[in-house]
Amino acid sequence: MTQSAANESSTFSSRNATILVIGGAEDKVHGREILRTFFERSGGVESRIAIIPSASREPEAIGSRYRTIFGDMGAKNIQVLDIRERYQSEDPIWQNYLDDCTGVFITGGDQLRLCSLLADTPLMEKLLLLVQRGDVTLAGTSAGAAIMGHHMIAGGGSAESPNRSLVDMTTGLGFLPQTIVDQHFHNRNRMARLISAVSCHPDRIGIGIDEDTCAMFEGHDTIQVVGKGTVTIVDPGEMSYTNAKHISSIDPISIFNLRLHVLTHGDRFNLPQRSIELPEQQMTA
Amino acid sequence: MTQSAANESSTFSSRNATILVIGGAEDKVHGREILRTFFERSGGVESRIAIIPSASREPEAIGSRYRTIFGDMGAKNIQVLDIRERYQSEDPIWQNYLDDCTGVFITGGDQLRLCSLLADTPLMEKLLLLVQRGDVTLAGTSAGAAIMGHHMIAGGGSAESPNRSLVDMTTGLGFLPQTIVDQHFHNRNRMARLISAVSCHPDRIGIGIDEDTCAMFEGHDTIQVVGKGTVTIVDPGEMSYTNAKHISSIDPISIFNLRLHVLTHGDRFNLPQRSIELPEQQMTA
C-alpha cells in the first residue's frame, strides 16, 4: 500500500493495531511505563521486537540502548534494523525478520532523515501492511512519532503568532494518515506551530504529545493517554473559517471554531466520533 | 462599584465603552495603528487623556513617552497620573481631571504593582464607573492589559504541560470581569498557562493577545482585533470536564471541549454569544 493509498484510508488505524505515539524523552530508567506498555502489547517475554534507529545519526548507540531496555524487561528476540542507506531496506534478512515481528519501535532523531531513508521502501510498505492488519504493535518516539501522519511537521519555530512559515510541512510515513503529530509538545511550546499546521490541513486532526507521554491508538479507533504529561487534541472538524490559504506565509492566521482537548493519563478520545470517552469518575466530577 | 460588584456584572462592558486591551510592545514609532486608534476613539485633537504609568518602576520615563506620542498626534490635554503611593489616588486633582477625561491609558510594567497601588481606591472606582457609563475610552497595554479581568494572571511559566502551578492567579481591576487576559501571548508561549488559568475558572473566557495587537472591546459586547498579531480566544463555555480542582497543583490538567479561535486584524468576536461575527468576505471564503 503506497502512502497515497494510506492517505485515502478513511480509518485512523486498523481494527486491531496498537500504535504508541510517544512525545519523546520517555522514561528509560525508572518506571519505564510507556516502554513497558509497548513491550507488553508486543507480547511481553514472547515478543519479537524490531528497533528502527534510522532517524538518529548515532543509530548504533540508540539502537543498543533500546535493545538493552527491552532485553532487561525479558524480550528474547530483538533486532536493531540499522538501515543507513535506502537499498538496505530491501535486504531479505530485515524483510523476513519483520514478517514474524510482534513489535516495532522507531527511535528519535531527525524525522526528515527517517523519511528520506524509509519512505516508499518495500520494508515500510510491509510494515504498513502488518500494522494495518494488527499483526504488530508499532511505537515511535519523538521523530519516530512525527512521521505517523500523512502530513508531517518537519520542523518549525515558536514564540510567534500562528503563521504558515512557523511550520515546515512535508510528507510522513502515513501510519495514522488522518493525524498531524507534534511531539515535545508543551515542553517546546509548539501549540502555535500545530495550529498553523492544522490551518493548512483542516481535513486532519492535530495531536500534540508532551514528553514522557504517549497517545496510544488502539483498535476501534480510540486514543488512550499513558504517561506523565498531556496529549493535546486540536480538532478542526467544526472549523468555520481560516484565511490560511489566502495570505502570505508570514501573515498571522485566522482560524475559527477549533475544538481543543487536553488529556492526561487514562483519558480516552474517540477519533471517528471526535469526542472524549468519559470514564465514570469523570462523568460525575 | 467595588470589584466584587464588578465580578457579579453579567455584561462584559457597558453599552458604549471602548476598551483597548493591548498585548504589549505596540508600535510606538511608525504607523502607531493601535495608539492612534485609542487617540481617535478618545476624541482625537479634542481628547482629554490621562496616562497611568503606575505599573512601571520608571513611571516618569514611560509616562513621558506616551505623553509625547499622543501630543504628536495632536492631543492638547494630557496628564500623567504618576501615582506611586496608594494615598495619592485620593488627590482631588486626579479625581477632577478624571471626571473630564475622554481617554485613559494604562502603561506596562508589573501588574501586581499596578493592582497593589490602585485596587479599590476611589480613583479606580471612579474610573470603573466612567468606563461602565461609556464616558471614557480605556486602554491598557501589557501589565495594563493583564489587570482587565476579575481574575488576573500575575505571572507564570511556559514549556510545561498545563498545570495549576504554571500560572499565578490573583485579583485584577475588573474592567472586563468575565475575561482572563494574557498578553505577549504567542510571543512568550503563553498558551499552556492560559489553558491552566481557564481550567481553574471555567466560568470566564481566556483572551490571549499578541504583541502589537489589540483586542478592542466595543459597545454591544464585540471584540474587534486591531494590529499585527493574533487574539486567541480560549472559551470554556462548552467545557464538559476538567480535573483542575481535584489534583495537586503540579499535576497535568485534563480539560475537554474548549473552543479555540485565533483572530487577526479586522476579525470580530461576539462575547455574549461566544461566536465569531463573520464579515462577508469570510463567509464566502
Coordinates of C-alpha atoms in Angstrom, one line a residue:
Chain A
M1 CA 0.0 0.0 0.0
T2 CA 1.5 3.3 -1.0
Q3 CA 1.4 6.5 1.0
S4 CA -1.2 8.0 -1.3
A5 CA -3.4 5.0 -0.7
A6 CA -2.9 5.3 3.0
N7 CA -3.8 8.9 2.7
E8 CA -7.2 7.9 1.2
S9 CA -7.9 5.5 4.0
S10 CA -11.0 6.5 5.9
T11 CA -10.0 4.9 9.2
F12 CA -7.3 6.1 11.5
S13 CA -5.9 2.7 12.2
S14 CA -6.9 -0.9 11.6
R15 CA -9.3 -2.7 13.9
N16 CA -6.6 -4.4 16.0
A17 CA -3.5 -2.4 15.7
T18 CA -2.0 -0.7 18.6
I19 CA 0.2 2.3 17.8
L20 CA 2.0 4.1 20.5
V21 CA 2.9 7.7 19.6
I22 CA 5.3 9.0 22.1
G23 CA 6.2 12.6 22.7
G24 CA 9.9 12.0 23.2
A25 CA 12.0 11.8 26.3
E26 CA 10.1 8.8 27.7
D27 CA 11.3 7.4 31.0
K28 CA 14.0 4.9 30.1
V29 CA 15.3 4.4 33.7
H30 CA 12.7 4.2 36.4
G31 CA 9.1 3.1 35.9
R32 CA 9.5 2.9 32.1
E33 CA 5.7 2.9 31.9
I34 CA 5.4 3.7 28.3
L35 CA 8.2 1.4 27.1
R36 CA 6.8 -1.3 29.3
T37 CA 3.4 -0.8 27.7
F38 CA 4.9 -1.2 24.3
F39 CA 6.8 -4.3 25.5
E40 CA 3.6 -5.9 26.9
R41 CA 1.4 -5.0 24.0
S42 CA 4.1 -6.6 21.8
G43 CA 3.7 -9.9 23.6
G44 CA 6.0 -9.5 26.7
V45 CA 8.7 -12.1 27.0
E46 CA 7.3 -13.8 23.9
S47 CA 7.6 -10.6 21.9
R48 CA 9.8 -10.4 18.8
I49 CA 10.9 -6.8 18.6
A50 CA 12.5 -4.7 15.8
I51 CA 14.1 -1.4 16.6
I52 CA 14.5 1.1 13.8
P53 CA 17.1 3.7 14.8
S54 CA 17.4 5.3 11.4
A55 CA 16.2 8.7 12.4
S56 CA 19.4 9.0 14.6
R57 CA 22.9 9.9 13.5
E58 CA 24.1 7.6 16.2
P59 CA 21.9 4.6 15.3
E60 CA 24.2 2.1 16.9
A61 CA 24.2 3.8 20.3
I62 CA 20.4 4.5 20.3
G63 CA 19.6 1.0 18.9
S64 CA 21.7 -0.6 21.6
R65 CA 20.1 1.4 24.3
Y66 CA 16.6 0.3 23.5
R67 CA 17.8 -3.3 22.9
T68 CA 19.1 -3.3 26.5
I69 CA 15.9 -1.8 27.9
F70 CA 13.6 -4.4 26.2
G71 CA 16.1 -7.1 26.9
D72 CA 16.0 -6.2 30.6
M73 CA 12.3 -6.5 30.5
G74 CA 12.6 -10.0 29.3
A75 CA 12.4 -9.8 25.5
K76 CA 14.4 -12.6 24.0
N77 CA 14.1 -11.7 20.3
I78 CA 15.3 -8.2 19.5
Q79 CA 16.9 -7.0 16.3
V80 CA 18.1 -3.5 15.5
L81 CA 17.3 -2.7 11.9
D82 CA 20.2 -0.4 11.4
I83 CA 19.3 1.0 8.0
R84 CA 21.6 3.8 6.8
E85 CA 21.0 3.6 3.1
R86 CA 17.8 3.2 1.2
Y87 CA 19.0 0.0 -0.6
Q88 CA 19.4 -1.7 2.8
S89 CA 15.7 -1.8 3.3
E90 CA 15.4 -4.3 0.5
D91 CA 17.6 -6.8 2.4
P92 CA 15.6 -10.0 2.8
I93 CA 17.0 -10.5 6.3
W94 CA 15.1 -7.4 7.5
Q95 CA 12.1 -8.3 5.4
N96 CA 11.9 -11.8 6.9
Y97 CA 12.5 -10.6 10.5
L98 CA 9.7 -8.1 10.1
D99 CA 7.3 -10.8 8.9
D100 CA 7.5 -12.5 12.3
C101 CA 7.7 -9.4 14.4
T102 CA 5.2 -8.6 17.1
G103 CA 6.5 -5.1 17.9
V104 CA 8.4 -2.4 16.0
F105 CA 9.9 0.6 17.8
I106 CA 11.1 3.7 15.8
T107 CA 13.5 5.8 17.8
G108 CA 14.0 9.6 17.8
G109 CA 16.4 11.6 15.8
D110 CA 15.5 13.6 12.7
Q111 CA 12.2 12.8 11.1
L112 CA 13.4 14.1 7.7
R113 CA 16.3 11.6 7.8
L114 CA 13.9 8.8 8.7
C115 CA 11.5 9.6 5.9
S116 CA 14.3 10.0 3.3
L117 CA 15.7 6.6 4.2
L118 CA 12.4 4.7 4.5
A119 CA 9.5 6.3 2.7
D120 CA 8.1 4.1 -0.1
T121 CA 10.6 1.3 0.5
P122 CA 9.4 -2.3 0.4
L123 CA 10.2 -2.5 4.2
M124 CA 7.9 0.3 5.0
E125 CA 5.2 -1.0 2.8
K126 CA 5.4 -4.3 4.6
L127 CA 5.3 -2.6 7.9
L128 CA 2.3 -0.5 7.0
L129 CA 0.5 -3.7 5.9
L130 CA 1.4 -5.5 9.2
V131 CA 0.2 -2.6 11.2
Q132 CA -3.0 -2.3 9.3
R133 CA -3.6 -6.0 9.8
G134 CA -2.9 -5.6 13.5
D135 CA -0.1 -8.1 13.3
V136 CA 2.4 -5.8 15.0
T137 CA 2.4 -3.2 17.7
L138 CA 4.1 -0.1 16.4
A139 CA 5.7 2.6 18.6
G140 CA 7.5 5.8 17.6
T141 CA 9.1 8.4 19.8
S142 CA 10.0 12.0 19.0
A143 CA 11.0 11.8 15.3
G144 CA 9.5 8.3 15.3
A145 CA 6.2 9.9 16.4
A146 CA 6.4 12.8 14.0
I147 CA 6.3 10.5 10.9
M148 CA 2.9 8.9 11.8
G149 CA 0.7 11.2 9.8
H150 CA 0.4 11.6 6.1
H151 CA 1.3 15.3 6.6
M152 CA 4.4 15.6 8.8
I153 CA 5.8 18.5 10.7
A154 CA 9.5 18.5 9.7
G155 CA 10.4 21.5 11.9
G156 CA 9.4 24.9 12.9
G157 CA 9.6 27.7 15.4
S158 CA 7.7 29.1 18.4
A159 CA 7.2 32.5 20.1
E160 CA 5.3 33.9 17.1
S161 CA 1.7 34.3 16.1
P162 CA 0.5 31.3 14.2
N163 CA 1.6 31.7 10.6
R164 CA 2.5 29.3 7.8
S165 CA 6.2 30.0 7.9
L166 CA 6.2 28.9 11.5
V167 CA 5.9 25.2 10.5
D168 CA 7.7 23.2 7.8
M169 CA 5.3 20.6 6.4
T170 CA 6.2 17.6 4.3
T171 CA 5.0 14.0 3.9
G172 CA 5.3 11.5 6.6
L173 CA 5.1 7.7 6.6
G174 CA 1.3 7.6 7.0
F175 CA 0.6 5.0 9.6
L176 CA -2.0 7.3 11.1
P177 CA -2.8 9.3 8.0
Q178 CA -5.6 11.5 9.5
T179 CA -3.3 12.9 12.2
I180 CA -0.8 15.7 12.2
V181 CA 1.5 14.7 15.1
D182 CA 3.7 17.1 17.1
Q183 CA 5.9 16.0 19.9
H184 CA 7.9 17.5 22.9
F185 CA 4.7 19.5 22.6
H186 CA 4.2 21.8 25.6
N187 CA 7.8 21.3 26.6
R188 CA 8.9 23.1 23.5
N189 CA 5.9 25.4 23.2
R190 CA 4.6 24.0 19.9
M191 CA 1.0 25.0 20.1
A192 CA 1.3 27.8 17.6
R193 CA 3.1 25.6 15.1
L194 CA 0.4 22.9 15.4
I195 CA -2.4 25.4 15.0
S196 CA -0.5 26.7 11.9
A197 CA -0.2 23.1 10.5
V198 CA -3.9 22.4 11.2
S199 CA -5.0 25.6 9.5
C200 CA -3.2 24.4 6.3
H201 CA -4.7 20.9 6.5
P202 CA -8.1 21.2 8.2
D203 CA -9.2 17.8 7.0
R204 CA -6.8 16.3 9.5
I205 CA -6.6 16.4 13.3
G206 CA -3.7 17.8 15.3
I207 CA -2.2 15.7 18.1
G208 CA 0.4 17.4 20.3
I209 CA 2.2 15.0 22.7
D210 CA 4.2 16.0 25.6
E211 CA 7.5 14.4 26.7
D212 CA 7.2 11.1 28.6
T213 CA 3.7 10.9 27.3
C214 CA 2.1 8.5 24.8
A215 CA -1.0 8.7 22.7
M216 CA -1.9 5.1 22.4
F217 CA -4.0 4.4 19.3
E218 CA -6.0 1.3 19.8
G219 CA -8.2 -0.9 17.7
H220 CA -11.7 0.6 17.4
D221 CA -10.1 4.0 16.8
T222 CA -9.6 5.1 20.4
I223 CA -6.7 7.2 21.7
Q224 CA -5.7 6.4 25.3
V225 CA -3.2 8.6 27.1
V226 CA -0.3 7.0 29.0
G227 CA 2.4 8.8 30.9
K228 CA 3.3 11.9 32.8
G229 CA 2.2 14.8 30.6
T230 CA -0.7 15.8 28.3
V231 CA -1.9 14.9 24.9
T232 CA -3.5 17.9 23.2
I233 CA -6.1 17.5 20.5
V234 CA -6.6 20.4 18.1
D235 CA -9.6 19.3 16.1
P236 CA -10.7 21.4 13.1
G237 CA -13.8 19.2 12.5
E238 CA -16.1 22.1 13.2
M239 CA -13.9 24.8 11.8
S240 CA -15.9 27.6 10.2
Y241 CA -13.2 29.7 8.6
T242 CA -9.5 30.1 8.0
N243 CA -7.6 32.5 5.9
A244 CA -4.5 30.3 5.8
K245 CA -4.6 29.6 2.1
H246 CA -5.3 33.2 1.1
I247 CA -2.5 35.0 2.9
S248 CA 1.3 35.3 2.6
S249 CA 3.3 32.7 4.6
I250 CA 4.4 35.2 7.2
D251 CA 1.0 36.7 7.8
P252 CA -0.8 35.7 11.1
I253 CA -3.5 33.1 10.6
S254 CA -7.2 33.5 11.4
I255 CA -8.9 30.2 12.3
F256 CA -12.3 30.0 13.9
N257 CA -14.0 27.2 15.8
L258 CA -11.3 24.7 16.6
R259 CA -12.1 22.2 19.3
L260 CA -9.4 21.8 21.9
H261 CA -8.9 19.0 24.4
V262 CA -6.1 18.5 26.8
L263 CA -5.9 14.8 28.0
T264 CA -3.9 13.2 30.7
H265 CA -3.1 9.7 31.8
G266 CA -6.1 7.4 31.4
D267 CA -8.2 9.8 29.3
R268 CA -9.6 8.4 26.1
F269 CA -10.6 10.1 22.9
N270 CA -12.7 8.6 20.2
L271 CA -11.3 9.5 16.8
P272 CA -14.1 8.8 14.4
Q273 CA -16.6 10.5 16.7
R274 CA -14.1 13.1 17.6
S275 CA -15.2 13.1 21.2
I276 CA -14.0 12.3 24.6
E277 CA -14.9 8.9 26.1
L278 CA -15.8 9.9 29.6
P279 CA -15.0 7.3 32.3
E280 CA -17.4 7.0 35.1
Q281 CA -15.5 9.1 37.7
Q282 CA -15.2 11.9 35.1
M283 CA -18.9 11.9 34.3
T284 CA -19.8 12.5 37.9
A285 CA -16.9 15.0 38.6
Chain B
M1 CA -18.7 50.0 42.5
T2 CA -16.4 47.5 44.2
Q3 CA -14.5 44.7 42.5
S4 CA -16.8 42.1 43.8
A5 CA -19.8 44.0 42.4
A6 CA -17.9 44.2 39.1
N7 CA -17.4 40.5 39.4
E8 CA -21.1 39.9 39.5
S9 CA -21.8 42.0 36.5
S10 CA -23.4 39.9 33.7
T11 CA -22.1 42.1 30.9
F12 CA -18.6 42.3 29.6
S13 CA -18.6 46.1 29.3
S14 CA -21.1 48.8 29.2
R15 CA -23.1 49.6 26.1
N16 CA -20.9 52.4 24.8
A17 CA -17.5 51.9 26.3
T18 CA -14.5 51.1 24.2
I19 CA -11.7 49.2 26.0
L20 CA -8.5 48.6 24.1
V21 CA -6.7 45.6 25.6
I22 CA -3.2 45.6 24.1
G23 CA -0.8 42.7 24.1
G24 CA 2.3 44.8 24.8
A25 CA 5.1 46.1 22.6
E26 CA 2.7 48.1 20.4
D27 CA 4.2 50.1 17.6
K28 CA 5.2 53.5 19.1
V29 CA 7.3 54.8 16.2
H30 CA 5.9 54.0 12.7
G31 CA 2.2 53.6 11.9
R32 CA 1.2 53.5 15.6
E33 CA -2.0 52.0 14.5
I34 CA -3.2 50.8 17.9
L35 CA -2.2 54.0 19.8
R36 CA -3.8 56.1 17.0
T37 CA -7.0 54.1 17.4
F38 CA -7.0 54.9 21.1
F39 CA -6.3 58.5 20.4
E40 CA -9.1 58.8 17.8
R41 CA -11.6 56.8 20.0
S42 CA -10.8 59.2 22.8
G43 CA -11.8 62.2 20.7
G44 CA -8.7 63.0 18.6
V45 CA -7.4 66.5 19.0
E46 CA -10.3 67.2 21.3
S47 CA -9.4 64.3 23.6
R48 CA -8.5 64.7 27.2
I49 CA -6.1 62.0 28.0
A50 CA -4.9 60.5 31.4
I51 CA -1.8 58.3 31.4
I52 CA -1.4 55.9 34.3
P53 CA 2.2 54.7 34.5
S54 CA 2.0 53.2 37.9
A55 CA 2.8 49.6 36.8
S56 CA 6.2 50.8 35.9
R57 CA 9.2 51.3 38.1
E58 CA 10.1 54.2 35.8
P59 CA 6.8 55.9 35.7
E60 CA 8.3 59.3 34.7
A61 CA 10.0 58.0 31.6
I62 CA 7.2 55.8 30.4
G63 CA 4.6 58.4 31.2
S64 CA 6.6 61.0 29.3
R65 CA 7.0 58.7 26.3
Y66 CA 3.2 58.2 25.9
R67 CA 2.6 61.9 26.5
T68 CA 4.9 62.7 23.6
I69 CA 3.2 60.2 21.3
F70 CA -0.3 61.4 22.0
G71 CA 0.9 65.0 21.9
D72 CA 2.5 64.4 18.5
M73 CA -0.9 63.1 17.3
G74 CA -2.4 66.4 18.3
A75 CA -3.8 65.8 21.8
K76 CA -3.7 69.1 23.7
N77 CA -4.8 67.9 27.1
I78 CA -2.7 65.1 28.5
Q79 CA -1.9 64.4 32.2
V80 CA 0.3 61.7 33.6
L81 CA -1.3 60.4 36.8
D82 CA 2.1 59.5 38.4
I83 CA 0.7 57.6 41.4
R84 CA 3.4 55.9 43.4
E85 CA 1.6 55.5 46.8
R86 CA -2.0 54.5 47.4
Y87 CA -2.9 57.7 49.2
Q88 CA -2.1 59.7 46.1
S89 CA -5.1 58.3 44.3
E90 CA -7.3 60.3 46.7
D91 CA -5.8 63.6 45.4
P92 CA -8.7 65.7 44.2
I93 CA -6.6 67.0 41.3
W94 CA -6.5 63.5 39.8
Q95 CA -10.1 62.9 40.7
N96 CA -11.2 66.1 39.0
Y97 CA -9.0 65.5 35.9
L98 CA -10.5 62.1 35.5
D99 CA -14.0 63.5 35.6
D100 CA -13.5 65.3 32.4
C101 CA -11.3 62.7 30.7
T102 CA -12.2 61.2 27.4
G103 CA -9.3 58.6 27.3
V104 CA -7.3 56.8 30.0
F105 CA -4.2 54.8 29.0
I106 CA -2.6 52.4 31.5
T107 CA 1.0 51.5 30.6
G108 CA 3.0 48.3 31.0
G109 CA 5.2 47.3 33.9
D110 CA 4.2 44.9 36.7
Q111 CA 0.5 44.1 37.0
L112 CA 0.9 43.2 40.7
R113 CA 2.4 46.7 41.4
L114 CA -0.4 48.3 39.5
C115 CA -3.1 46.4 41.4
S116 CA -1.4 47.0 44.8
L117 CA -1.4 50.8 44.1
L118 CA -4.8 51.2 42.6
A119 CA -7.2 48.3 43.5
D120 CA -10.2 49.6 45.5
T121 CA -9.1 53.2 45.5
P122 CA -11.6 56.0 44.9
L123 CA -9.7 56.8 41.7
M124 CA -10.3 53.3 40.3
E125 CA -13.9 53.2 41.5
K126 CA -14.4 56.4 39.6
L127 CA -12.7 55.1 36.5
L128 CA -14.7 51.9 36.6
L129 CA -17.9 54.0 36.7
L130 CA -16.8 56.2 33.9
V131 CA -15.9 53.2 31.7
Q132 CA -19.2 51.5 32.5
R133 CA -21.0 54.6 31.5
G134 CA -19.1 54.8 28.3
D135 CA -17.8 58.2 29.2
V136 CA -14.1 57.4 28.6
T137 CA -12.2 55.2 26.3
L138 CA -9.9 52.9 28.3
A139 CA -6.7 51.3 27.1
G140 CA -4.1 49.1 28.8
T141 CA -1.0 47.5 27.4
S142 CA 0.9 44.6 28.8
A143 CA 0.6 44.8 32.6
G144 CA -2.2 47.4 31.8
A145 CA -3.9 44.7 29.8
A146 CA -3.4 41.9 32.4
I147 CA -5.5 43.8 35.0
M148 CA -8.7 43.9 32.9
G149 CA -10.3 40.8 34.3
H150 CA -11.6 40.0 37.7
H151 CA -9.2 37.1 37.8
M152 CA -5.7 38.2 36.8
I153 CA -2.6 36.3 35.6
A154 CA 0.1 37.7 37.8
G155 CA 2.9 35.6 36.3
G156 CA 3.7 32.1 35.3
G157 CA 5.9 29.9 33.2
S158 CA 5.9 28.0 29.9
A159 CA 7.4 24.9 28.4
E160 CA 5.3 22.6 30.6
S161 CA 2.1 20.6 30.4
P162 CA -0.8 22.8 31.6
N163 CA -0.8 22.6 35.4
R164 CA -2.0 24.9 38.1
S165 CA 1.5 25.8 39.3
L166 CA 2.3 27.1 35.8
V167 CA 0.2 30.2 36.4
D168 CA -0.1 32.6 39.4
M169 CA -3.6 33.9 39.7
T170 CA -4.8 36.8 41.7
T171 CA -7.4 39.5 41.5
G172 CA -7.4 42.2 38.8
L173 CA -9.1 45.5 38.5
G174 CA -12.2 44.0 36.9
F175 CA -13.0 46.3 34.0
L176 CA -13.8 43.2 31.9
P177 CA -14.7 40.9 34.7
Q178 CA -15.6 37.9 32.5
T179 CA -12.2 37.7 30.9
I180 CA -8.9 36.3 31.8
V181 CA -6.4 38.3 29.8
D182 CA -2.9 37.2 28.9
Q183 CA -0.5 39.3 26.9
H184 CA 2.7 38.9 24.9
F185 CA 0.8 35.8 24.2
H186 CA 2.3 33.7 21.4
N187 CA 5.5 35.8 21.6
R188 CA 6.1 34.4 25.1
N189 CA 4.5 31.0 24.5
R190 CA 1.7 31.5 27.0
M191 CA -1.0 29.1 25.7
A192 CA -0.3 26.5 28.4
R193 CA -0.6 29.0 31.2
L194 CA -3.8 30.5 29.8
I195 CA -5.3 27.0 29.5
S196 CA -4.3 26.4 33.1
A197 CA -5.9 29.6 34.2
V198 CA -9.1 28.9 32.3
S199 CA -9.3 25.4 33.8
C200 CA -9.3 26.9 37.2
H201 CA -12.0 29.5 36.3
P202 CA -14.2 27.9 33.6
D203 CA -16.9 30.5 34.1
R204 CA -14.6 33.1 32.5
I205 CA -13.2 33.3 28.9
G206 CA -9.5 33.3 28.1
I207 CA -8.2 36.1 25.9
G208 CA -4.6 35.8 24.7
I209 CA -3.2 38.9 23.0
D210 CA 0.0 39.0 20.9
E211 CA 2.4 41.9 20.9
D212 CA 1.5 44.9 18.8
T213 CA -2.1 43.6 18.8
C214 CA -5.2 44.9 20.4
A215 CA -8.5 43.2 21.4
M216 CA -10.8 46.2 21.2
F217 CA -13.9 45.7 23.3
E218 CA -16.7 47.8 21.9
G219 CA -20.2 48.7 23.0
H220 CA -22.6 45.9 22.3
D221 CA -20.1 43.4 23.5
T222 CA -18.0 42.8 20.5
I223 CA -14.2 42.3 20.3
Q224 CA -12.5 43.6 17.2
V225 CA -8.9 42.8 16.5
V226 CA -6.5 45.6 15.6
G227 CA -2.8 45.2 14.8
K228 CA -0.1 42.9 13.6
G229 CA -0.6 39.6 15.5
T230 CA -3.4 37.4 16.8
V231 CA -6.0 37.4 19.5
T232 CA -6.6 33.9 20.8
I233 CA -9.9 33.1 22.4
V234 CA -9.9 30.1 24.8
D235 CA -13.6 29.6 25.5
P236 CA -14.7 27.0 28.1
G237 CA -18.4 27.7 27.5
E238 CA -19.0 24.1 26.3
M239 CA -16.4 22.5 28.6
S240 CA -17.5 19.1 29.6
Y241 CA -14.9 18.2 32.2
T242 CA -11.8 19.3 34.0
N243 CA -9.9 17.7 36.8
A244 CA -8.2 21.0 37.7
K245 CA -9.8 21.3 41.1
H246 CA -9.2 17.7 42.1
I247 CA -5.5 17.3 41.5
S248 CA -2.3 18.6 43.0
S249 CA -1.0 21.9 41.7
I250 CA 1.8 20.3 39.8
D251 CA -0.2 17.5 38.1
P252 CA -1.0 18.0 34.5
I253 CA -4.6 19.2 33.8
S254 CA -7.3 17.4 31.8
I255 CA -9.8 19.8 30.2
F256 CA -12.2 18.7 27.5
N257 CA -14.2 20.6 24.9
L258 CA -12.7 24.0 24.9
R259 CA -13.5 26.2 21.9
L260 CA -10.4 27.9 20.3
H261 CA -10.4 30.8 17.9
V262 CA -7.4 32.6 16.5
L263 CA -8.4 36.1 15.2
T264 CA -6.4 38.6 13.2
H265 CA -6.8 42.2 12.2
G266 CA -10.4 43.0 11.5
D267 CA -11.9 39.8 12.9
R268 CA -14.8 40.2 15.3
F269 CA -16.0 38.1 18.2
N270 CA -19.3 38.4 19.9
L271 CA -18.8 37.9 23.6
P272 CA -22.3 37.2 24.9
Q273 CA -23.0 34.8 22.0
R274 CA -19.4 33.5 22.2
S275 CA -19.3 33.3 18.4
I276 CA -17.4 34.8 15.5
E277 CA -19.1 37.6 13.6
L278 CA -18.2 36.6 10.1
P279 CA -17.7 39.5 7.7
E280 CA -19.0 38.9 4.1
Q281 CA -15.6 38.0 2.5
Q282 CA -15.1 35.4 5.2
M283 CA -18.5 33.8 4.8
T284 CA -17.8 33.2 1.1
A285 CA -14.1 32.1 1.6

